[in-house]
Amino acid sequence: MAAIDAVLDAAGVKNSRVRDFVRQWAEHTGAARVEVVNASDDARLIAEAVEAGELLPAGEGRYYSRSHPKDTARSEERTVVATNNESDKGVYNNWKPASEMRPMLTERMKGASAGKTMYVVPYVMAPPGSPLQPYATGVELTDTRTVVLHMIRMARVGVEHVNELADPDYFVRGVHVTGDLDNLGQGTPDDQRYFVTIADERTILHYGSSYGGNALLGKIAHGLRQATYDGWASGKFLAEQFLLLGITDKQTGRTYHVCGGMPSASGKTNLAMILSPDALGDRYQVHFYGDDIAWLWVDPEDGRVYAINPEFGAFGVAKDTNEATNPTAVEAIAEGTGTIFTNVAYNEQTQDVWWEGRTKTPPADATGWRDWKGELISERSEAEKDAPWAHPNSRFTTTLANIPNIAPDYTNPKGVPVDAIIFGGRTRDREPLIRAITDLAEGVYDGLTLGAEATFAAEGTEGVLRYDPMSMRPFMAYSEGAYAAHWLKIIGAAKDQPIFAHVNWFQRGEDGRFLWPGYRDNLRPLLWLMQLRNGEVTGRQTPVGIVPTKEELQLEGMDDLRADDLETILSIDTHRWRQEMGHREEHLKLFPGMPEEIWEAHRRVAAGLEAEQGK
Ligand code: OXD
Ligand code: MN
């Protein structure tokens, strides 16, 4: 105890509530020692991790790690939102009573960090000075050094963030205990892991993983689950799994900000880091703010919706990242950036890294290459020879400052005013390139019915979406009906509301080809949306929103785009849409307490489609 106090004194931790929290859990988990972390400790911790073999060098100023092979992704089944009030139970939040989960997790964590260091990571998930900073402050206790190194990249870390709190007790208490990864029964009926956010006690207890969102508690557990709950409980803000970008029209000098959600594998990170197509680059400059989380609130002074990216880094999926799909990311993870790669393939001789899609084919010379599990590629058996070299959920972790087109004002605590909120799934038919929605309830309704197509065999029936409301399905912290009402309330309070839109880059022809090339060309529909908001174009009204006319899209340089394909992606397939409305109705019925405005929006869209069909 005295030893812990001495460490806290030496580190300058003055907040007595933080000190109590550290003492309590250090004792309970049996950690051998406590160490308080500041961002300035990065170089030393990196050196220690390299020395201990937890990280391997991956070229100058880059690092490589492998996670335990049974610990490679977020586990949704083992993730729970607990509170003291059963009315917080939703369809997706896997709600359990706090009175059950706190003792269970406390029991599992007892003595479970014996012999290890407990790192104390004070952090803030917001640019300092943000009006939402009080909700953004937390302390993660973790028994794993690589988790600390990821936290330093993903959040603003330092003791100063907890010393000067207006209410010293108001910080998120996060405890991460890795456990014995060999013996946790991952994925079996005897699974020991639990990832619990006790939302009304602002406590996060994660046991049984040291990977990604299971272990970096600032990001998903705090930045999304806790924050979405706090935003609702306080009545002040929204926290969403959204990207955030800025588009400056150099001709007019105006900048627009777009945020929005996409279910996984729908290209959110690529869109967040997009560059203007070459043919339009002289006119438009795109800036990156965030690729995964946005917090939104209304500024009472000007009545506009503002957004921040609470994160400090990007934890991106490596697969398919290359110069064509995401040149910005390639630069952000180059040598000298401090990037940490996890579970990609690694060459122990050249210290090079590779993942599927990095280049068209794997390196021709397999000498020195090991796959994500650490097995030599050259020694693979015939049966294993086609297995991926990198894990499909392998990642890179780099700080925002490394992203070459980072917005100059990305640290502005005031955030940026939001002009548009977009939703985008992955849909092979029906969904046009873009459809804009000007009505608030219809926009929120569209977000609630967001989904990506099931890849049939595995996930469901072809043509039926796996719905992922607002791309928040795994992060919902309270009931979906209350969530929808909260959206209507927050955005409804804005005098100058953002326009909504739904985008889809994934329509295919009968031969399977993509009708729209995607990537950098995806800026074009967003430019149209900004012009629509400005009243410079009018588009064509359909029952599901306003779609561009062919003439309105800026298509310079797209000589290969087929006229019939363009026609298809700007039209509405009424028959398929009417089918979809049936599925949406079933989906919405799952959620008790869905506000009447949302049902009215649904009925309005359905009636419009019926009228269209009758024409
Ligand atoms: C996620 C992530 O799991 O962003 O969604 O890492
Ligand atoms: Mn995410």
PDB file of C-alpha atoms and ligand atoms in Angstrom, residues 74 219-220 224 241 268 291-292 395 475, ligand 2:
ATOM      1  CA  ARG A  74     -13.760  -8.178 -30.484  1.00  0.00           C
ATOM      2  CA  LYS A 219     -11.860   3.422 -27.703  1.00  0.00           C
ATOM      3  CA  ILE A 220     -14.969   1.300 -27.902  1.00  0.00           C
ATOM      4  CA  LEU A 224     -18.819   4.358 -27.766  1.00  0.00           C
ATOM      5  CA  GLN A 241     -19.354   4.817 -34.680  1.00  0.00           C
ATOM      6  CA  LYS A 268     -15.606   3.459 -43.748  1.00  0.00           C
ATOM      7  CA  ASP A 291     -12.359   7.139 -39.122  1.00  0.00           C
ATOM      8  CA  ASP A 292     -14.302   5.479 -36.331  1.00  0.00           C
ATOM      9  CA  ARG A 395      -4.537  -4.055 -37.758  1.00  0.00           C
ATOM     10  CA  PHE A 475     -22.117  -0.660 -29.207  1.00  0.00           C
TER      11      PHE A 475
HETATM   12 MN    MN B   2     -15.091   0.615 -35.413  1.00  0.00          MN
END
